[in-house]
CSV table of C-alpha atoms in Angstrom, one decimal:
chain,number,residue,atom,x,y,z
I,5,MET,CA,-8.3,27.8,12.5
I,6,GLN,CA,-9.7,31.3,12.6
I,7,ALA,CA,-6.2,32.6,13.5
I,8,LEU,CA,-4.6,30.5,10.9
I,9,LEU,CA,-7.0,31.2,8.0
I,10,GLY,CA,-8.2,34.7,8.8
I,11,ALA,CA,-10.7,35.8,6.1
I,12,ASP,CA,-10.6,32.3,4.7
I,13,TYR,CA,-12.2,30.8,7.8
I,14,PRO,CA,-15.9,31.1,6.8
I,15,PRO,CA,-15.6,29.2,3.5
I,16,PHE,CA,-13.4,26.6,5.3
I,17,ALA,CA,-16.1,26.1,8.0
I,18,ALA,CA,-18.8,25.9,5.3
I,19,ALA,CA,-16.8,23.2,3.5
I,20,LEU,CA,-16.7,21.1,6.6
I,21,ALA,CA,-20.5,21.0,6.5
I,22,THR,CA,-20.5,19.4,3.1
I,23,SER,CA,-20.0,15.8,2.2
I,24,ALA,CA,-16.4,14.6,1.7
I,25,PRO,CA,-15.5,13.7,-1.9
I,26,VAL,CA,-15.0,10.0,-2.8
I,27,SER,CA,-11.9,9.1,-4.7
I,28,ILE,CA,-10.1,6.0,-5.9
I,29,ARG,CA,-6.7,5.3,-7.4
I,30,LEU,CA,-6.5,2.8,-10.3
I,31,ASN,CA,-4.0,-0.1,-10.4
I,32,PRO,CA,-2.1,0.3,-13.7
I,33,ALA,CA,-1.2,-3.4,-13.5
I,34,LYS,CA,-4.8,-4.4,-13.5
I,35,PRO,CA,-6.6,-2.3,-16.1
I,36,LEU,CA,-10.4,-2.3,-16.2
I,37,VAL,CA,-12.7,-1.7,-19.1
I,38,ASP,CA,-16.4,-0.8,-18.8
I,39,VAL,CA,-16.8,-2.0,-15.2
I,40,LEU,CA,-15.5,1.0,-13.2
I,41,PRO,CA,-17.6,2.9,-10.7
I,42,LYS,CA,-19.1,6.1,-12.1
I,43,ILE,CA,-16.2,8.5,-12.6
I,44,ASP,CA,-16.8,12.2,-11.8
I,45,GLY,CA,-13.4,13.8,-12.6
I,46,VAL,CA,-9.6,13.2,-12.5
I,47,VAL,CA,-7.5,13.9,-9.4
I,48,PRO,CA,-5.1,16.6,-10.9
I,49,TRP,CA,-1.9,15.5,-9.0
I,50,HIS,CA,-2.1,11.8,-9.8
I,51,PRO,CA,-2.6,10.3,-13.3
I,52,GLN,CA,-4.5,7.3,-11.9
I,53,GLY,CA,-6.6,9.2,-9.4
I,54,ARG,CA,-10.4,9.5,-10.0
I,55,TYR,CA,-13.3,11.1,-8.2
I,56,LEU,CA,-16.5,9.3,-8.0
I,57,SER,CA,-20.0,10.8,-8.3
I,58,GLN,CA,-21.2,8.8,-5.3
I,59,ARG,CA,-19.8,6.3,-2.8
I,60,PRO,CA,-20.7,2.8,-4.0
I,61,VAL,CA,-20.6,-0.3,-1.7
I,62,PHE,CA,-17.0,-1.1,-2.5
I,63,THR,CA,-17.2,-4.5,-0.6
I,64,LEU,CA,-19.7,-5.7,-3.2
I,65,ASP,CA,-17.5,-4.8,-6.2
I,66,PRO,CA,-15.5,-7.8,-7.4
I,67,THR,CA,-13.0,-5.5,-9.2
I,68,PHE,CA,-12.2,-3.8,-5.9
I,69,GLN,CA,-11.7,-7.2,-4.2
I,70,ALA,CA,-9.3,-8.1,-7.1
I,71,GLY,CA,-7.1,-5.1,-6.5
I,72,ALA,CA,-8.1,-3.1,-9.6
I,73,TYR,CA,-8.2,0.1,-7.5
I,74,TYR,CA,-7.6,1.4,-4.0
I,75,VAL,CA,-10.0,3.7,-2.2
I,76,GLN,CA,-7.8,6.6,-1.3
I,77,GLU,CA,-8.4,10.2,-0.2
I,78,ALA,CA,-7.5,12.5,-3.0
I,79,SER,CA,-5.2,14.9,-1.1
I,80,SER,CA,-2.9,12.1,0.1
I,81,MET,CA,-2.3,11.0,-3.5
I,82,PHE,CA,-0.2,14.2,-3.8
I,83,LEU,CA,2.7,12.0,-2.6
I,84,TYR,CA,3.0,10.9,-6.3
I,85,GLU,CA,3.6,14.5,-7.5
I,86,ALA,CA,6.0,15.3,-4.7
I,87,LEU,CA,8.1,12.2,-5.5
I,88,ARG,CA,7.9,12.6,-9.2
I,89,GLN,CA,9.6,16.0,-9.0
I,90,THR,CA,12.3,15.0,-6.5
I,91,VAL,CA,13.2,11.3,-7.1
I,92,ASP,CA,14.8,9.5,-10.1
I,93,PHE,CA,12.7,6.3,-10.3
I,94,SER,CA,14.8,5.0,-13.2
I,95,LYS,CA,17.4,4.0,-10.5
I,96,LYS,CA,17.4,1.0,-8.2
I,97,LEU,CA,15.9,2.3,-5.0
I,98,LYS,CA,15.1,1.2,-1.5
I,99,VAL,CA,12.0,2.9,-0.1
I,100,LEU,CA,10.5,2.7,3.4
I,101,ASP,CA,6.9,3.6,4.1
I,102,LEU,CA,7.4,4.0,7.9
I,103,CYS,CA,3.7,4.3,9.0
I,104,ALA,CA,2.1,2.3,6.3
I,105,ALA,CA,-1.3,0.8,7.3
I,106,PRO,CA,-3.7,0.4,5.7
I,107,GLY,CA,-1.6,0.7,2.6
I,108,GLY,CA,-2.7,3.7,0.5
I,109,LYS,CA,0.7,5.2,0.2
I,110,SER,CA,2.4,1.8,0.0
I,111,THR,CA,0.4,0.8,-3.1
I,112,LEU,CA,1.1,4.2,-4.6
I,113,LEU,CA,4.8,3.8,-4.0
I,114,ALA,CA,4.7,0.3,-5.5
I,115,ASP,CA,3.5,1.7,-8.8
I,116,LEU,CA,6.4,4.2,-8.9
I,117,LEU,CA,9.1,1.7,-8.3
I,118,GLY,CA,10.9,-0.4,-10.9
I,119,PRO,CA,11.1,-4.2,-10.6
I,120,ASP,CA,14.7,-4.0,-9.2
I,121,SER,CA,13.7,-1.6,-6.4
I,122,LEU,CA,12.5,-2.6,-2.9
I,123,LEU,CA,9.5,-1.3,-1.0
I,124,VAL,CA,9.4,-1.8,2.8
I,125,ALA,CA,5.9,-1.2,4.2
I,126,ASN,CA,6.1,-0.9,8.0
I,127,GLU,CA,3.3,-0.8,10.6
I,128,VAL,CA,4.1,-0.8,14.2
I,129,ILE,CA,0.6,-1.6,15.4
I,130,ARG,CA,0.2,-5.4,15.0
I,131,THR,CA,-3.6,-5.3,14.7
I,132,ARG,CA,-3.3,-3.2,11.6
I,133,VAL,CA,-0.6,-5.3,9.8
I,134,ASN,CA,-3.2,-7.8,8.4
I,135,SER,CA,-5.0,-5.0,6.5
I,136,LEU,CA,-1.7,-3.7,5.2
I,137,ARG,CA,-0.7,-7.2,4.0
I,138,GLU,CA,-4.1,-7.8,2.4
I,139,ASN,CA,-4.0,-4.6,0.5
I,140,LEU,CA,-0.5,-5.1,-0.8
I,141,GLU,CA,-1.5,-8.7,-1.8
I,142,LYS,CA,-4.4,-7.3,-3.8
I,143,TRP,CA,-2.1,-4.9,-5.5
I,144,GLY,CA,0.0,-7.8,-6.6
I,145,THR,CA,3.5,-6.3,-6.6
I,146,PRO,CA,6.3,-8.8,-5.8
I,147,ASN,CA,9.1,-6.5,-4.8
I,148,VAL,CA,7.9,-5.7,-1.3
I,149,ALA,CA,8.4,-6.5,2.4
I,150,VAL,CA,5.9,-5.9,5.1
I,151,THR,CA,7.3,-5.4,8.6
I,152,SER,CA,6.0,-4.6,12.0
I,153,ALA,CA,8.7,-2.7,13.8
I,154,GLU,CA,9.3,0.3,15.9
I,155,ALA,CA,11.0,3.2,14.1
I,156,GLU,CA,14.0,2.6,16.4
I,157,ASP,CA,14.4,-0.9,14.9
I,158,PHE,CA,15.5,0.6,11.6
I,159,GLY,CA,18.3,2.5,13.3
I,160,GLY,CA,20.7,-0.3,12.6
I,161,LEU,CA,20.1,0.0,8.9
I,162,GLU,CA,22.4,3.0,8.6
I,163,GLY,CA,22.0,4.8,5.3
I,164,PHE,CA,20.0,1.9,3.8
I,165,PHE,CA,16.9,3.7,2.4
I,166,ASP,CA,17.0,6.2,-0.5
I,167,VAL,CA,13.5,7.4,0.3
I,168,ILE,CA,11.6,7.4,3.6
I,169,VAL,CA,7.9,8.3,3.7
I,170,ALA,CA,6.7,9.2,7.1
I,171,ASP,CA,2.9,9.8,7.2
I,172,ALA,CA,3.0,10.4,10.9
I,173,PRO,CA,0.3,9.7,13.4
I,174,CYS,CA,-1.3,13.1,14.1
I,175,SER,CA,-4.2,14.8,15.8
I,176,GLY,CA,-6.4,14.3,12.6
I,177,GLU,CA,-7.8,17.8,12.2
I,178,GLY,CA,-8.0,17.2,8.4
I,179,LEU,CA,-10.4,14.3,9.0
I,180,PHE,CA,-13.1,16.2,10.9
I,181,ARG,CA,-15.4,16.2,7.9
I,182,LYS,CA,-15.3,12.5,7.2
I,183,ASP,CA,-14.6,11.1,10.6
I,184,PRO,CA,-16.6,12.4,13.6
I,185,ALA,CA,-14.5,10.3,15.9
I,186,ALA,CA,-11.5,12.5,15.0
I,187,MET,CA,-13.4,15.5,16.4
I,188,ARG,CA,-14.3,13.7,19.7
I,189,GLU,CA,-10.6,12.6,20.2
I,190,TRP,CA,-9.1,16.0,19.5
I,191,SER,CA,-7.7,18.2,22.3
I,192,PRO,CA,-4.7,20.5,22.8
I,193,ALA,CA,-3.1,17.8,24.9
I,194,ALA,CA,-3.5,15.4,21.9
I,195,VAL,CA,-1.7,17.8,19.7
I,196,ASP,CA,1.2,18.0,22.2
I,197,LEU,CA,1.3,14.2,22.4
I,198,CYS,CA,1.3,13.7,18.7
I,199,SER,CA,4.0,16.3,18.2
I,200,ALA,CA,6.3,14.5,20.7
I,201,ARG,CA,5.6,11.1,19.1
I,202,GLN,CA,6.3,12.5,15.6
I,203,GLN,CA,9.7,13.8,16.8
I,204,ARG,CA,10.5,10.4,18.3
I,205,ILE,CA,9.6,8.5,15.1
I,206,LEU,CA,11.5,10.9,12.9
I,207,THR,CA,14.6,10.9,15.1
I,208,ALA,CA,14.7,7.1,15.0
I,209,ALA,CA,14.3,7.0,11.3
I,210,MET,CA,17.0,9.5,10.3
I,211,ASP,CA,20.0,7.1,10.6
I,212,ALA,CA,18.3,4.8,8.1
I,213,LEU,CA,18.0,7.5,5.4
I,214,ALA,CA,21.0,7.5,3.1
I,215,PRO,CA,23.0,10.7,2.5
I,216,GLY,CA,21.4,12.4,-0.4
I,217,GLY,CA,18.1,10.6,0.4
I,218,ILE,CA,14.6,12.0,0.4
I,219,LEU,CA,12.3,12.3,3.4
I,220,VAL,CA,8.6,13.0,2.8
I,221,TYR,CA,6.9,14.1,5.9
I,222,SER,CA,3.1,14.4,6.0
I,223,THR,CA,0.1,14.6,8.3
I,224,CYS,CA,-3.6,14.9,8.0
I,225,THR,CA,-3.8,17.9,10.3
I,226,TYR,CA,-3.5,21.7,10.0
I,227,ASN,CA,-1.7,23.1,13.1
I,228,ALA,CA,1.8,24.4,12.8
I,229,GLN,CA,3.0,22.5,15.9
I,230,GLU,CA,2.7,19.2,13.9
I,231,ASP,CA,3.4,20.6,10.5
I,232,GLU,CA,5.7,23.6,9.9
I,233,ASN,CA,7.3,23.5,13.3
I,234,GLN,CA,8.3,19.8,12.8
I,235,VAL,CA,9.8,20.6,9.4
I,236,ASP,CA,11.8,23.5,11.0
I,237,TRP,CA,12.9,21.2,13.8
I,238,LEU,CA,14.1,18.5,11.3
I,239,CYS,CA,16.2,21.1,9.4
I,240,ARG,CA,17.7,22.4,12.6
I,241,THR,CA,18.4,19.0,14.1
I,242,PHE,CA,19.5,16.9,11.1
I,243,ASP,CA,21.3,17.7,7.9
I,244,LEU,CA,18.1,18.2,5.9
I,245,GLN,CA,17.1,20.8,3.3
I,246,ILE,CA,13.6,21.6,2.2
I,247,LEU,CA,13.0,20.8,-1.5
I,248,PRO,CA,10.5,23.2,-3.3
I,249,LEU,CA,8.0,21.9,-5.8
I,250,ILE,CA,6.5,23.6,-8.9
I,251,LEU,CA,2.7,23.4,-8.8
I,252,PRO,CA,-0.1,24.9,-10.9
I,253,ALA,CA,-2.0,27.6,-9.1
I,254,GLU,CA,-5.3,26.1,-10.2
I,255,TRP,CA,-4.7,23.1,-8.1
I,256,GLY,CA,-5.6,25.2,-5.0
I,257,ILE,CA,-2.7,23.9,-2.8
I,258,VAL,CA,-1.4,26.5,-0.3
I,259,GLN,CA,2.4,26.7,-0.3
I,260,ASN,CA,4.6,28.2,2.4
I,261,GLU,CA,8.3,28.0,3.2
I,262,SER,CA,8.0,24.7,5.0
I,263,GLY,CA,5.5,22.7,2.9
I,264,TYR,CA,2.1,22.3,1.2
I,265,HIS,CA,-1.3,22.6,2.8
I,266,PHE,CA,-4.6,21.1,1.5
I,267,TYR,CA,-7.8,22.8,2.6
I,268,PRO,CA,-11.2,21.5,1.7
I,269,HIS,CA,-12.6,24.9,0.7
I,270,ARG,CA,-9.8,25.3,-1.9
I,271,LEU,CA,-9.7,21.9,-3.5
I,272,ARG,CA,-11.5,18.6,-3.8
I,273,GLY,CA,-9.9,16.8,-0.9
I,274,GLU,CA,-9.5,16.6,2.8
I,275,GLY,CA,-7.0,18.4,5.1
I,276,PHE,CA,-3.4,17.4,4.5
I,277,PHE,CA,0.1,18.7,4.9
I,278,LEU,CA,3.3,17.5,3.1
I,279,ALA,CA,6.9,18.5,3.0
I,280,VAL,CA,9.8,17.1,1.0
I,281,LEU,CA,13.3,17.2,2.5
I,282,GLN,CA,16.7,16.0,1.4
I,283,LYS,CA,19.6,14.7,3.5
I,284,ASP,CA,23.0,16.3,2.9
I,285,GLY,CA,25.8,14.2,1.5
I,286,GLU,CA,26.2,11.5,-1.1
I,287,THR,CA,25.0,7.9,-1.0
I,288,ASN,CA,27.5,5.2,-0.1
I,289,ARG,CA,26.3,1.9,-1.6
I,290,LYS,CA,29.0,-0.4,0.0
I,291,ARG,CA,27.4,-2.9,2.4
I,292,ASN,CA,28.8,-6.3,3.1
I,293,VAL,CA,26.1,-8.9,3.6
I,294,GLY,CA,26.7,-12.6,4.2
I,295,GLY,CA,25.1,-15.6,5.8
I,296,SER,CA,21.5,-16.8,5.3
I,297,PHE,CA,18.0,-16.0,6.4
I,298,LYS,CA,17.2,-16.7,10.0
I,299,SER,CA,14.0,-18.6,9.5
I,300,LEU,CA,13.9,-19.5,5.8
I,301,LYS,CA,15.5,-22.3,3.9
I,302,ALA,CA,16.1,-22.6,0.2
I,303,LEU,CA,13.4,-24.6,-1.6
I,304,ALA,CA,14.5,-28.1,-2.6
I,305,LYS,CA,15.8,-28.2,-6.2
I,306,THR,CA,13.5,-31.1,-7.0
I,307,GLN,CA,10.5,-28.9,-6.2
I,308,LEU,CA,11.5,-26.0,-8.5
I,309,PRO,CA,10.0,-27.4,-11.7
I,310,GLU,CA,6.5,-27.8,-10.2
I,311,VAL,CA,6.7,-24.2,-8.7
I,312,ALA,CA,7.9,-22.7,-12.0
I,313,ARG,CA,4.8,-23.9,-14.0
I,314,TRP,CA,2.5,-21.7,-11.9
I,315,LEU,CA,4.6,-18.5,-12.5
I,316,ARG,CA,4.9,-16.0,-15.3
I,317,PRO,CA,8.1,-16.8,-17.3
I,318,GLY,CA,11.0,-14.5,-17.6
I,319,ILE,CA,11.1,-13.3,-14.0
I,320,ASP,CA,14.3,-14.2,-12.0
I,321,LEU,CA,13.1,-15.4,-8.6
I,322,ARG,CA,14.6,-17.1,-5.6
I,323,PHE,CA,12.4,-19.6,-3.7
I,324,PHE,CA,12.4,-20.2,0.1
I,325,GLU,CA,10.4,-22.2,2.5
I,326,THR,CA,9.2,-20.8,5.9
I,327,ILE,CA,9.1,-22.8,9.1
I,328,ASN,CA,5.4,-23.3,8.4
I,329,GLY,CA,6.0,-24.8,5.0
I,330,GLU,CA,4.9,-21.8,3.0
I,331,VAL,CA,6.8,-21.2,-0.3
I,332,MET,CA,8.0,-17.7,-0.7
I,333,ALA,CA,9.2,-16.1,-4.0
I,334,LEU,CA,11.7,-13.2,-3.8
I,335,PRO,CA,13.0,-11.2,-6.8
I,336,ALA,CA,16.6,-12.5,-7.3
I,337,GLU,CA,17.9,-8.9,-7.7
I,338,LEU,CA,16.7,-8.1,-4.2
I,339,GLU,CA,17.8,-11.1,-2.3
I,340,THR,CA,20.7,-9.3,-0.7
I,341,ASP,CA,18.4,-6.4,0.4
I,342,TYR,CA,16.1,-8.9,2.0
I,343,LEU,CA,19.0,-10.4,3.9
I,344,VAL,CA,19.9,-7.0,5.3
I,345,LEU,CA,16.4,-6.5,6.6
I,346,ASP,CA,16.2,-10.0,8.0
I,347,LYS,CA,18.9,-9.4,10.6
I,348,PRO,CA,17.5,-6.5,12.7
I,349,LEU,CA,13.8,-7.0,12.2
I,350,LYS,CA,11.7,-9.7,13.9
I,351,ALA,CA,8.2,-9.5,12.4
I,352,LYS,CA,8.5,-9.4,8.6
I,353,TRP,CA,6.9,-10.9,5.5
I,354,PHE,CA,9.0,-10.9,2.4
I,355,GLY,CA,8.1,-11.1,-1.3
I,356,THR,CA,5.1,-13.2,-2.3
I,357,MET,CA,3.7,-16.3,-0.6
I,358,ILE,CA,2.9,-18.5,-3.5
I,359,GLY,CA,1.7,-21.8,-1.9
I,360,GLU,CA,2.9,-24.9,-0.1
I,361,PHE,CA,3.6,-28.5,-0.8
I,362,LYS,CA,1.5,-31.3,0.5
I,363,GLY,CA,3.6,-34.3,-0.3
I,364,LYS,CA,4.3,-34.0,-4.0
I,365,ASP,CA,1.2,-31.8,-4.7
I,366,PHE,CA,1.6,-28.0,-4.8
I,367,ILE,CA,-1.3,-26.0,-3.2
I,368,PRO,CA,-1.3,-22.5,-4.7
I,369,SER,CA,-1.9,-19.5,-2.3
I,370,HIS,CA,-4.5,-16.8,-2.5
I,371,ALA,CA,-1.6,-14.3,-2.8
I,372,LEU,CA,-0.4,-16.0,-5.9
I,373,ALA,CA,-3.8,-15.7,-7.5
I,374,LEU,CA,-3.7,-11.9,-7.0
I,375,SER,CA,0.0,-11.5,-7.8
I,376,GLN,CA,1.6,-10.2,-11.0
I,377,LEU,CA,3.7,-13.4,-10.8
I,378,ALA,CA,0.8,-15.7,-11.7
I,379,ALA,CA,1.2,-17.3,-15.1
I,380,PRO,CA,-1.4,-15.8,-17.5
I,381,GLU,CA,-2.0,-19.2,-19.1
I,382,LEU,CA,-3.2,-20.9,-15.9
I,383,PRO,CA,-6.7,-22.4,-16.1
I,384,GLY,CA,-9.4,-19.9,-15.3
I,385,LEU,CA,-13.1,-19.5,-15.5
I,386,THR,CA,-14.8,-16.1,-16.2
I,387,LEU,CA,-17.7,-15.5,-13.7
I,388,SER,CA,-20.7,-13.3,-13.9
I,389,GLN,CA,-21.1,-10.6,-11.3
I,390,GLU,CA,-23.5,-12.8,-9.4
I,391,GLN,CA,-21.1,-15.8,-9.4
I,392,ALA,CA,-18.2,-13.6,-8.5
I,393,LEU,CA,-20.0,-12.3,-5.4
I,394,LEU,CA,-21.0,-15.8,-4.4
I,395,PHE,CA,-17.3,-16.8,-4.8
I,396,LEU,CA,-16.3,-13.9,-2.6
I,397,LYS,CA,-18.8,-15.0,0.0
I,398,LYS,CA,-16.9,-18.4,-0.1
I,399,GLU,CA,-20.0,-20.1,-1.4
I,400,THR,CA,-20.2,-22.7,-4.1
I,401,PHE,CA,-22.3,-22.8,-7.3
I,402,ASP,CA,-22.6,-24.9,-10.4
I,403,LEU,CA,-19.8,-24.8,-12.9
I,404,PRO,CA,-20.1,-25.4,-16.7
I,405,VAL,CA,-19.9,-29.1,-17.5
I,406,ASP,CA,-16.8,-28.4,-19.7
I,407,THR,CA,-14.8,-26.8,-16.9
I,408,PRO,CA,-11.4,-28.4,-16.7
I,409,ARG,CA,-10.9,-30.5,-13.5
I,410,GLY,CA,-8.4,-29.4,-10.9
I,411,TRP,CA,-7.2,-25.9,-9.9
I,412,THR,CA,-8.9,-23.1,-11.6
I,413,LEU,CA,-8.7,-19.3,-11.2
I,414,ALA,CA,-12.0,-17.6,-10.5
I,415,ARG,CA,-12.0,-14.5,-12.8
I,416,TYR,CA,-14.2,-11.5,-13.2
I,417,ALA,CA,-13.6,-8.7,-15.8
I,418,GLY,CA,-10.3,-10.3,-16.7
I,419,LEU,CA,-9.1,-10.2,-13.1
I,420,ASN,CA,-8.2,-13.1,-10.8
I,421,LEU,CA,-10.3,-13.3,-7.6
I,422,GLY,CA,-8.9,-16.5,-6.1
I,423,TRP,CA,-8.7,-20.3,-6.5
I,424,MET,CA,-11.4,-22.9,-6.9
I,425,LYS,CA,-11.0,-26.6,-7.6
I,426,ALA,CA,-13.3,-28.3,-10.0
I,427,LEU,CA,-14.2,-31.8,-9.1
I,428,PRO,CA,-16.4,-34.4,-10.8
I,429,ASN,CA,-19.6,-33.6,-8.9
I,430,ARG,CA,-18.8,-30.3,-7.2
I,431,MET,CA,-16.4,-27.3,-6.8
I,432,ASN,CA,-14.4,-26.4,-3.8
I,433,ASN,CA,-13.9,-22.7,-3.0
I,434,TYR,CA,-10.4,-21.9,-1.7
I,435,LEU,CA,-11.0,-18.3,-0.8
I,436,PRO,CA,-9.3,-17.7,2.6
I,437,PRO,CA,-12.1,-17.6,5.3
I,438,GLU,CA,-10.9,-14.3,6.6
I,439,ARG,CA,-11.2,-12.7,3.2
I,440,ARG,CA,-14.9,-13.6,2.6
I,441,ILE,CA,-17.6,-11.0,2.2
I,442,ARG,CA,-19.9,-11.0,5.2
I,443,MET,CA,-22.5,-8.6,3.8
I,444,GLU,CA,-25.8,-9.8,2.4
I,445,LEU,CA,-25.8,-9.7,-1.4
I,446,PRO,CA,-28.3,-7.6,-3.3
I,447,ASN,CA,-31.7,-9.2,-3.8
I,448,ALA,CA,-30.7,-12.0,-1.5
I,449,GLU,CA,-33.6,-13.8,0.1
């Protein structure tokens, strides 16, 4: 770093001795009024990015659990500005977040895409897929697919994606301030290993990028071997051109011929690198797709009216049933795209799981409660903060005597938290056990 920064090294080293800033990104589909954590500034390169004056206990904030915001490092929100300048989001797009867990960039991408575009959020490490699915469920966007595949598995989808975001596994030098483990794990050998892994991932993904498509390559590290050298290698090896961005000098981002560096002594964020590249050629949209899904069957027509009453009207959806009996809703406009993904990929979760039938009764899912698909007129009960936290601990409490019997949405600050069922003498809490808060509540005895 001394060789890289020269005279800038002392303030850089001093910045690493300070506390890392705390930042969140608001969900525009779930606006909040008067219940936000204390804001201490706006992230300049994202309109929904906010700095906080201190780090609250996010787990104990019901609005966080409802998906009203995502806790995301400020520098990585720069993806928004990079894509805003280089991609036309008024078009129907297919976007792949190749290394997606835990979901920060995927939820950011979901906000940029129109309803007729498709987001594929992929995470190869299966133990991290659940957190990715959970965060996308909280965000509530219906036009998504979560996959768990090697980069090579996308090779058969030649020219399928208009945009690929590759936030590649790296040596993590930009995380030293906030994650002491990153310091302990760093070594020159780790840099070599990460560099080779990055090239393997990028090589495997290139066939899936459409001619004329955009590749965003990023890392949370500083060294040229994983940053500038990789961009130069991409341009030499594939038909890619670096796209320059126009940025205000006051943002403090350092630009060179290959990309953009974020240093903690120059701006309010952690270490980060990003480059935007475009593949030569023009997109060919012709793709013949036939057949049916491998493990899904169309929902019986007799069950459609019951499903429809739980959903927001005016959205054209297709309904399918998994082998486990779960009912899945897919945007009709994207059915063909999901069929394309279904053939080469094994581990995948499409659209929104909205519930299941038990005989003639429909049991709504937790994902439906958090989804933008949920009908706004569904029965609901506004909870106090104390009640909301009890609900999120999967506990029960007394309901008002006039609470309608049956399925009811638990709500806080206008946001859905999940389902409860009001019965004559009690309530049942249907929050999934794996989503319950395990922390002790404030003032708990």
